[in-house]
Amino acid sequence: PVAFFVVMLRSPKVTKPERQRLRAYIPLFLAAMLFFMIFEQAATTLAAYAADNINLNFLWFHNINPETFQTINPLFIIILTPVFAALWLRTGDRPALPYKFALGLALAAASFLFLAVAAWLAHGNQTAAWVLGLVFIIQTLGELLISPVGLAATTLLAPQAFRGQAMALWFLAASAGQAITAQLVQFTEGMAPAPFFGGIGVVA
């Protein structure tokens, strides 16, 4: 991502107004990177947490498969996408793009802070299944604020000469977020769940 930004900012094909828009895109890219640093842990640390630290009995469901939690995000994407589309139409696409990014990142941070508190309150015992379910729903709300809006922002702010490369750059936000997480997981190996999730939540 750094190389992409340097090449575009230094290119003679990029006009001064386009360079200004590109600089405005950098904080949005960083916010997306932080968001995906949390969101993409669904299939890694959160999957491990579901298997090892969640009480897999909920209401009349017993011995829930830990993998079942992975269905929550796609299910709520399908349910909530029409709701968000109608909301943007009704509000005239407000709030503005940076506020949507900020709210999406705040939701991701809140999901990890909530999980950290729940893990701390469990005192080493298992956490209730609904807690992790709610974490995934909160993150899905954040994804609906950041993912489609980020694609739109990329097309709006990208220099004309780098329109295709800018779309690739957007998807590198998720890649960079996962790369940072991979290093964090190794660096914090053996750390209890509460400080791990809480620390990432505070940073976000």
Coordinates of N, CA and C in Angstrom, one line a residue:
P1 N 0.8 -1.2 0.0 CA 0.0 0.0 0.0 C 0.8 1.3 0.0
V2 N 1.9 1.3 0.8 CA 2.8 2.4 0.8 C 3.4 2.7 -0.6
A3 N 3.8 1.7 -1.2 CA 4.4 1.8 -2.6 C 3.4 2.4 -3.6
F4 N 2.1 1.9 -3.5 CA 1.0 2.4 -4.3 C 0.8 3.9 -4.1
F5 N 0.7 4.3 -2.9 CA 0.5 5.7 -2.6 C 1.7 6.6 -3.1
V6 N 2.9 6.1 -2.9 CA 4.1 6.9 -3.3 C 4.1 7.1 -4.8
V7 N 3.9 6.0 -5.5 CA 3.9 6.0 -7.0 C 2.8 7.0 -7.5
M8 N 1.6 6.9 -6.9 CA 0.5 7.8 -7.4 C 0.8 9.3 -7.0
L9 N 1.2 9.5 -5.8 CA 1.5 10.9 -5.4 C 2.6 11.6 -6.2
R10 N 3.6 10.8 -6.7 CA 4.7 11.3 -7.4 C 4.5 11.3 -8.9
S11 N 3.5 10.7 -9.4 CA 3.3 10.5 -10.8 C 3.0 11.9 -11.5
P12 N 3.6 12.2 -12.6 CA 3.3 13.4 -13.3 C 1.9 13.3 -14.0
K13 N 1.3 12.1 -14.1 CA 0.0 12.0 -14.6 C -1.1 12.4 -13.6
V14 N -0.8 12.6 -12.4 CA -1.7 13.0 -11.4 C -1.7 14.6 -11.2
T15 N -2.9 15.2 -11.4 CA -3.0 16.6 -11.3 C -3.0 17.0 -9.8
K16 N -2.8 18.3 -9.6 CA -2.8 18.9 -8.2 C -4.1 18.6 -7.4
P17 N -5.3 18.8 -8.0 CA -6.5 18.5 -7.3 C -6.7 17.0 -7.0
E18 N -6.2 16.2 -8.0 CA -6.2 14.7 -7.8 C -5.3 14.3 -6.6
R19 N -4.2 15.0 -6.5 CA -3.2 14.7 -5.5 C -3.8 15.1 -4.1
Q20 N -4.6 16.2 -4.1 CA -5.2 16.6 -2.8 C -6.3 15.5 -2.4
R21 N -7.0 15.1 -3.4 CA -8.1 14.0 -3.1 C -7.4 12.7 -2.6
L22 N -6.3 12.4 -3.2 CA -5.5 11.2 -2.9 C -5.0 11.3 -1.4
R23 N -4.6 12.5 -1.0 CA -4.1 12.7 0.4 C -5.3 12.5 1.3
A24 N -6.5 13.0 0.9 CA -7.7 12.8 1.7 C -8.1 11.4 1.9
Y25 N -7.7 10.6 0.9 CA -8.1 9.1 0.9 C -7.2 8.3 1.9
I26 N -6.0 8.9 2.2 CA -5.1 8.1 3.1 C -5.7 7.8 4.5
P27 N -6.3 8.8 5.2 CA -6.9 8.4 6.5 C -8.0 7.4 6.4
L28 N -8.8 7.5 5.2 CA -9.8 6.5 5.0 C -9.3 5.1 4.8
F29 N -8.2 5.0 4.1 CA -7.5 3.8 3.9 C -7.0 3.2 5.3
L30 N -6.4 4.1 6.1 CA -5.9 3.6 7.4 C -7.1 3.1 8.3
A31 N -8.2 3.8 8.2 CA -9.4 3.4 9.0 C -9.9 2.1 8.5
A32 N -9.9 1.9 7.2 CA -10.3 0.6 6.6 C -9.4 -0.5 7.1
M33 N -8.1 -0.2 7.1 CA -7.1 -1.2 7.5 C -7.3 -1.6 8.9
L34 N -7.6 -0.7 9.8 CA -7.9 -1.0 11.2 C -9.1 -1.8 11.3
F35 N -10.2 -1.4 10.5 CA -11.4 -2.1 10.6 C -11.2 -3.6 10.2
F36 N -10.5 -3.8 9.1 CA -10.3 -5.2 8.6 C -9.4 -6.0 9.5
M37 N -8.5 -5.3 10.3 CA -7.7 -5.9 11.3 C -8.5 -6.6 12.3
I38 N -9.7 -6.0 12.6 CA -10.6 -6.6 13.6 C -11.6 -7.6 12.9
F39 N -12.1 -7.1 11.8 CA -13.2 -7.9 11.1 C -12.7 -9.3 10.6
E40 N -11.5 -9.3 10.0 CA -11.0 -10.5 9.4 C -10.5 -11.5 10.5
Q41 N -10.6 -11.2 11.8 CA -10.3 -12.2 12.8 C -11.5 -13.2 13.0
A42 N -12.6 -13.0 12.3 CA -13.7 -13.9 12.4 C -13.3 -15.3 12.2
A43 N -12.5 -15.6 11.2 CA -12.1 -16.9 10.9 C -10.8 -17.4 11.6
T44 N -10.3 -16.6 12.4 CA -9.0 -16.9 13.1 C -9.2 -16.9 14.6
T45 N -8.9 -15.8 15.3 CA -9.0 -15.7 16.7 C -10.4 -15.9 17.2
L46 N -11.4 -15.3 16.5 CA -12.8 -15.5 17.0 C -13.3 -16.9 16.8
A47 N -12.8 -17.6 15.8 CA -13.1 -19.0 15.6 C -12.5 -19.9 16.7
A48 N -11.3 -19.6 17.1 CA -10.6 -20.3 18.2 C -11.3 -20.0 19.5
Y49 N -11.7 -18.7 19.7 CA -12.4 -18.4 20.9 C -13.8 -19.1 21.0
A50 N -14.5 -19.2 19.9 CA -15.8 -19.9 19.8 C -15.6 -21.4 20.2
A51 N -14.5 -22.0 19.8 CA -14.2 -23.4 20.1 C -13.8 -23.7 21.5
D52 N -13.0 -22.7 22.1 CA -12.4 -22.9 23.4 C -13.1 -22.2 24.5
N53 N -13.7 -21.1 24.3 CA -14.2 -20.2 25.4 C -15.7 -19.9 25.4
I54 N -16.4 -20.5 24.5 CA -17.8 -20.2 24.4 C -18.7 -21.3 24.9
N55 N -19.7 -21.0 25.7 CA -20.7 -22.0 26.1 C -21.6 -22.3 24.9
L56 N -21.4 -23.5 24.4 CA -22.1 -23.8 23.1 C -23.5 -24.3 23.3
N57 N -24.1 -24.0 24.4 CA -25.5 -24.3 24.7 C -26.3 -22.9 24.8
F58 N -27.3 -22.7 24.0 CA -28.0 -21.4 24.0 C -29.5 -21.7 23.8
L59 N -30.3 -21.3 24.8 CA -31.8 -21.6 24.8 C -32.0 -23.1 24.5
W60 N -32.7 -23.4 23.4 CA -33.0 -24.8 23.2 C -32.0 -25.5 22.3
F61 N -31.0 -24.7 21.9 CA -29.9 -25.3 21.1 C -28.8 -25.8 22.0
H62 N -28.4 -27.1 21.7 CA -27.3 -27.7 22.6 C -26.2 -28.1 21.7
N63 N -25.0 -28.0 22.2 CA -23.8 -28.4 21.5 C -23.7 -27.8 20.1
I64 N -23.8 -26.5 20.1 CA -23.7 -25.8 18.8 C -22.3 -26.0 18.2
N65 N -22.2 -26.2 16.9 CA -20.9 -26.3 16.3 C -20.3 -24.9 16.3
P66 N -19.0 -24.8 16.7 CA -18.4 -23.4 16.7 C -18.4 -22.8 15.3
E67 N -18.4 -23.6 14.3 CA -18.4 -23.0 12.9 C -19.7 -22.3 12.6
T68 N -20.8 -22.6 13.4 CA -22.1 -22.0 13.1 C -22.0 -20.4 13.3
F69 N -21.1 -19.9 14.1 CA -21.0 -18.5 14.3 C -20.6 -17.8 13.0
Q70 N -19.9 -18.5 12.1 CA -19.5 -18.0 10.8 C -20.6 -17.6 9.9
T71 N -21.8 -18.2 10.2 CA -23.0 -17.9 9.3 C -23.7 -16.6 9.7
I72 N -23.3 -16.0 10.8 CA -24.0 -14.8 11.3 C -23.8 -13.6 10.4
N73 N -22.5 -13.4 10.0 CA -22.2 -12.2 9.2 C -22.9 -12.3 7.8
P74 N -22.8 -13.4 7.0 CA -23.5 -13.4 5.7 C -25.0 -13.3 5.9
L75 N -25.5 -13.9 6.9 CA -27.0 -13.9 7.1 C -27.5 -12.4 7.4
F76 N -26.7 -11.7 8.2 CA -27.2 -10.3 8.5 C -26.8 -9.4 7.4
I77 N -25.8 -9.7 6.6 CA -25.5 -8.9 5.4 C -26.8 -8.9 4.5
I78 N -27.3 -10.1 4.3 CA -28.5 -10.3 3.5 C -29.7 -9.5 4.1
I79 N -29.9 -9.6 5.4 CA -31.0 -9.0 6.0 C -30.9 -7.5 6.1
L80 N -29.7 -7.0 6.4 CA -29.5 -5.6 6.6 C -29.2 -4.7 5.4
T81 N -28.7 -5.3 4.3 CA -28.3 -4.5 3.2 C -29.5 -3.7 2.6
P82 N -30.7 -4.3 2.5 CA -31.8 -3.4 2.0 C -32.2 -2.3 3.0
V83 N -32.0 -2.6 4.3 CA -32.3 -1.6 5.3 C -31.3 -0.4 5.2
F84 N -30.1 -0.7 5.0 CA -29.1 0.4 4.8 C -29.3 1.2 3.5
A85 N -29.6 0.4 2.5 CA -29.9 1.1 1.2 C -31.0 2.1 1.3
A86 N -32.1 1.6 1.9 CA -33.3 2.5 2.1 C -32.9 3.7 3.0
L87 N -32.1 3.4 4.0 CA -31.7 4.5 4.9 C -30.9 5.6 4.2
W88 N -30.0 5.2 3.3 CA -29.2 6.2 2.6 C -30.0 6.9 1.6
L89 N -31.0 6.3 1.0 CA -31.9 7.0 0.1 C -32.8 8.0 0.8
R90 N -33.3 7.6 2.0 CA -34.1 8.5 2.8 C -33.4 9.7 3.4
T91 N -32.1 9.5 3.7 CA -31.3 10.6 4.3 C -30.5 11.4 3.3
G92 N -30.7 11.1 2.0 CA -29.9 11.8 1.0 C -28.4 11.4 1.1
D93 N -28.2 10.1 1.4 CA -26.8 9.6 1.5 C -26.0 10.2 2.6
R94 N -26.7 10.7 3.7 CA -26.0 11.3 4.8 C -26.1 10.3 6.0
P95 N -25.1 10.3 6.9 CA -24.0 11.3 7.1 C -23.0 11.2 6.0
A96 N -22.1 12.2 6.0 CA -21.1 12.2 4.9 C -20.1 11.1 5.1
L97 N -19.4 10.8 4.0 CA -18.5 9.6 3.9 C -17.5 9.5 5.1
P98 N -16.8 10.5 5.5 CA -15.9 10.3 6.6 C -16.6 9.8 7.9
Y99 N -17.8 10.3 8.2 CA -18.5 10.0 9.4 C -19.0 8.5 9.3
K100 N -19.3 8.0 8.1 CA -19.7 6.6 8.0 C -18.4 5.7 8.3
F101 N -17.3 6.1 7.8 CA -16.1 5.4 8.1 C -15.8 5.4 9.6
A102 N -15.9 6.6 10.2 CA -15.7 6.7 11.7 C -16.6 5.8 12.5
L103 N -17.9 5.8 12.1 CA -18.9 5.0 12.8 C -18.6 3.5 12.6
G104 N -18.3 3.1 11.3 CA -18.0 1.7 11.1 C -16.8 1.2 11.9
L105 N -15.7 2.1 12.0 CA -14.6 1.7 12.8 C -14.9 1.7 14.2
A106 N -15.7 2.6 14.7 CA -16.1 2.6 16.1 C -16.9 1.4 16.5
L107 N -17.8 0.9 15.6 CA -18.5 -0.3 15.8 C -17.6 -1.5 15.9
A108 N -16.6 -1.6 15.1 CA -15.6 -2.7 15.1 C -14.9 -2.7 16.5
A109 N -14.5 -1.5 16.9 CA -13.8 -1.3 18.1 C -14.7 -1.7 19.3
A110 N -15.9 -1.2 19.2 CA -16.9 -1.5 20.3 C -17.1 -3.0 20.4
S111 N -17.1 -3.8 19.3 CA -17.4 -5.2 19.3 C -16.3 -5.9 20.1
F112 N -15.0 -5.5 19.9 CA -13.9 -6.1 20.6 C -13.8 -5.7 22.1
L113 N -14.2 -4.4 22.4 CA -14.2 -4.0 23.7 C -15.3 -4.7 24.5
F114 N -16.4 -4.9 23.9 CA -17.5 -5.7 24.5 C -17.1 -7.1 24.8
L115 N -16.5 -7.7 23.8 CA -16.0 -9.1 24.0 C -14.9 -9.2 25.1
A116 N -14.1 -8.2 25.2 CA -13.0 -8.1 26.2 C -13.7 -8.1 27.6
V117 N -14.7 -7.2 27.7 CA -15.4 -7.1 29.0 C -16.1 -8.4 29.4
A118 N -16.7 -9.0 28.4 CA -17.4 -10.3 28.6 C -16.4 -11.4 29.0
A119 N -15.3 -11.4 28.4 CA -14.2 -12.4 28.7 C -13.7 -12.2 30.1
W120 N -13.5 -10.9 30.5 CA -13.0 -10.5 31.8 C -14.0 -10.9 32.9
L121 N -15.3 -10.7 32.6 CA -16.3 -11.0 33.6 C -16.5 -12.5 33.8
A122 N -16.1 -13.3 32.7 CA -16.2 -14.8 32.8 C -15.2 -15.4 33.8
H123 N -14.1 -14.6 34.1 CA -13.1 -15.0 35.0 C -12.5 -16.4 34.7
G124 N -12.2 -16.6 33.4 CA -11.6 -17.8 32.9 C -12.6 -18.9 32.6
N125 N -13.9 -18.7 32.9 CA -15.0 -19.6 32.5 C -15.5 -19.3 31.1
Q126 N -16.4 -20.1 30.7 CA -16.9 -19.9 29.3 C -17.9 -18.7 29.2
T127 N -17.8 -18.0 28.1 CA -18.7 -16.9 27.8 C -19.9 -17.4 27.1
A128 N -21.0 -16.7 27.4 CA -22.3 -17.1 26.8 C -22.3 -17.0 25.2
A129 N -23.0 -17.8 24.6 CA -23.0 -17.9 23.1 C -23.5 -16.6 22.5
W130 N -24.5 -16.0 23.1 CA -25.1 -14.8 22.6 C -24.1 -13.6 22.5
V131 N -23.1 -13.6 23.4 CA -22.1 -12.6 23.4 C -21.3 -12.6 22.1
L132 N -20.9 -13.7 21.6 CA -20.1 -13.8 20.4 C -21.0 -13.5 19.2
G133 N -22.3 -14.0 19.3 CA -23.3 -13.7 18.2 C -23.4 -12.2 18.1
L134 N -23.5 -11.5 19.2 CA -23.7 -10.0 19.1 C -22.5 -9.3 18.6
V135 N -21.3 -9.9 18.9 CA -20.0 -9.3 18.4 C -20.1 -9.4 16.8
F136 N -20.5 -10.5 16.3 CA -20.6 -10.6 14.8 C -21.6 -9.7 14.2
I137 N -22.7 -9.5 14.9 CA -23.7 -8.6 14.4 C -23.2 -7.1 14.4
I138 N -22.6 -6.7 15.5 CA -22.0 -5.4 15.5 C -21.0 -5.2 14.4
Q139 N -20.1 -6.2 14.2 CA -19.1 -6.0 13.1 C -19.8 -6.0 11.8
T140 N -20.9 -6.7 11.6 CA -21.6 -6.7 10.3 C -22.1 -5.3 10.0
L141 N -22.7 -4.6 11.1 CA -23.1 -3.2 10.9 C -22.0 -2.3 10.5
G142 N -20.8 -2.5 11.1 CA -19.6 -1.8 10.7 C -19.2 -2.0 9.3
E143 N -19.3 -3.3 8.8 CA -18.9 -3.7 7.5 C -19.8 -3.0 6.5
L144 N -21.1 -2.9 6.8 CA -22.1 -2.3 5.9 C -21.8 -0.8 5.8
L145 N -21.2 -0.2 6.8 CA -20.8 1.2 6.7 C -19.5 1.5 6.0
I146 N -18.6 0.5 6.0 CA -17.3 0.7 5.5 C -17.0 0.1 4.1
S147 N -17.4 -1.1 3.9 CA -17.1 -1.8 2.6 C -17.7 -1.1 1.4
P148 N -19.0 -1.0 1.3 CA -19.6 -0.4 0.1 C -19.2 1.1 0.0
V149 N -19.1 1.8 1.1 CA -18.8 3.2 1.1 C -17.3 3.4 0.7
G150 N -16.4 2.4 1.1 CA -15.0 2.5 0.7 C -14.8 2.3 -0.8
L151 N -15.6 1.4 -1.3 CA -15.5 1.2 -2.8 C -15.9 2.5 -3.5
A152 N -17.0 3.1 -3.1 CA -17.5 4.4 -3.7 C -16.4 5.5 -3.5
A153 N -15.9 5.6 -2.3 CA -14.9 6.6 -2.0 C -13.6 6.4 -2.9
T154 N -13.3 5.2 -3.2 CA -12.1 4.9 -4.0 C -12.3 5.4 -5.4
T155 N -13.5 5.1 -6.0 CA -13.8 5.6 -7.3 C -13.9 7.1 -7.4
L156 N -14.3 7.7 -6.3 CA -14.5 9.2 -6.3 C -13.1 9.9 -6.2
L157 N -12.2 9.4 -5.4 CA -11.0 10.0 -5.0 C -9.8 9.6 -5.8
A158 N -9.9 8.5 -6.5 CA -8.8 8.0 -7.3 C -8.4 8.9 -8.4
P159 N -7.1 9.1 -8.7 CA -6.7 9.8 -9.9 C -7.1 9.1 -11.2
Q160 N -7.5 9.8 -12.2 CA -8.0 9.3 -13.4 C -7.0 8.2 -14.0
A161 N -5.7 8.5 -13.9 CA -4.7 7.7 -14.5 C -4.5 6.4 -13.7
F162 N -5.0 6.3 -12.5 CA -4.8 5.2 -11.6 C -6.1 4.6 -11.1
R163 N -7.1 4.7 -11.9 CA -8.5 4.2 -11.4 C -8.5 2.8 -11.1
G164 N -7.9 1.9 -12.0 CA -7.9 0.5 -11.8 C -7.0 0.1 -10.6
Q165 N -5.8 0.7 -10.6 CA -4.8 0.4 -9.5 C -5.4 0.8 -8.1
A166 N -6.2 1.9 -8.1 CA -6.8 2.4 -6.8 C -7.8 1.4 -6.3
M167 N -8.5 0.7 -7.2 CA -9.4 -0.4 -6.7 C -8.6 -1.5 -6.1
A168 N -7.5 -1.8 -6.7 CA -6.6 -2.9 -6.1 C -6.1 -2.4 -4.8
L169 N -5.8 -1.1 -4.7 CA -5.3 -0.5 -3.4 C -6.4 -0.7 -2.3
W170 N -7.6 -0.5 -2.7 CA -8.7 -0.6 -1.7 C -8.7 -2.0 -1.0
F171 N -8.5 -3.0 -1.9 CA -8.5 -4.4 -1.4 C -7.3 -4.7 -0.6
L172 N -6.2 -3.9 -0.8 CA -5.0 -4.1 0.0 C -5.2 -3.7 1.4
A173 N -6.3 -2.9 1.7 CA -6.6 -2.5 3.1 C -6.9 -3.7 3.9
A174 N -7.7 -4.6 3.3 CA -8.1 -5.8 4.0 C -6.8 -6.7 4.2
S175 N -6.0 -6.8 3.1 CA -4.8 -7.6 3.2 C -3.8 -7.1 4.2
A176 N -3.6 -5.7 4.3 CA -2.7 -5.1 5.3 C -3.2 -5.4 6.7
G177 N -4.6 -5.2 6.9 CA -5.2 -5.5 8.2 C -4.9 -6.9 8.7
Q178 N -5.1 -7.9 7.7 CA -4.8 -9.3 8.1 C -3.3 -9.5 8.4
A179 N -2.5 -8.9 7.6 CA -1.0 -9.0 7.9 C -0.6 -8.5 9.2
I180 N -1.2 -7.4 9.6 CA -0.9 -6.8 11.0 C -1.4 -7.8 12.0
T181 N -2.6 -8.3 11.8 CA -3.2 -9.2 12.8 C -2.3 -10.5 13.0
A182 N -1.8 -11.0 11.8 CA -0.9 -12.2 11.9 C 0.3 -11.9 12.8
Q183 N 0.8 -10.7 12.7 CA 2.0 -10.4 13.5 C 1.6 -10.2 15.0
L184 N 0.4 -9.6 15.2 CA -0.1 -9.4 16.6 C -0.4 -10.7 17.3
V185 N -0.9 -11.7 16.5 CA -1.3 -13.0 17.1 C 0.0 -13.7 17.6
Q186 N 1.1 -13.6 16.8 CA 2.4 -14.2 17.2 C 3.0 -13.4 18.4
F187 N 2.9 -12.1 18.3 CA 3.5 -11.3 19.4 C 2.8 -11.4 20.7
T188 N 1.5 -11.7 20.7 CA 0.7 -11.8 21.9 C 0.4 -13.2 22.3
E189 N 1.1 -14.2 21.7 CA 0.8 -15.6 22.0 C 0.8 -15.9 23.5
G190 N -0.2 -16.5 24.0 CA -0.4 -16.8 25.4 C -1.1 -15.8 26.2
M191 N -1.4 -14.6 25.6 CA -2.1 -13.5 26.3 C -3.5 -14.0 26.5
A192 N -4.1 -13.6 27.6 CA -5.5 -13.9 27.9 C -6.4 -13.1 26.9
P193 N -7.6 -13.7 26.7 CA -8.5 -13.0 25.7 C -8.9 -11.6 26.0
A194 N -9.2 -11.3 27.3 CA -9.6 -9.9 27.7 C -8.6 -8.8 27.3
P195 N -7.4 -8.9 27.7 CA -6.4 -7.9 27.2 C -6.1 -7.9 25.7
F196 N -6.2 -9.1 25.1 CA -6.0 -9.1 23.7 C -7.0 -8.4 22.9
F197 N -8.3 -8.7 23.1 CA -9.4 -8.1 22.4 C -9.5 -6.6 22.9
G198 N -9.3 -6.4 24.2 CA -9.4 -5.0 24.7 C -8.4 -4.1 24.1
G199 N -7.1 -4.6 24.0 CA -6.0 -3.8 23.5 C -6.3 -3.3 22.0
I200 N -6.7 -4.3 21.2 CA -7.0 -4.0 19.8 C -8.2 -3.0 19.7
G201 N -9.2 -3.3 20.6 CA -10.4 -2.4 20.5 C -10.0 -0.9 20.9
V202 N -9.1 -0.8 21.9 CA -8.7 0.6 22.3 C -7.9 1.3 21.1
V203 N -7.1 0.5 20.5 CA -6.3 1.1 19.4 C -7.2 1.5 18.2
A204 N -8.2 0.7 17.9 CA -9.2 1.0 16.8 C -10.0 2.2 17.2

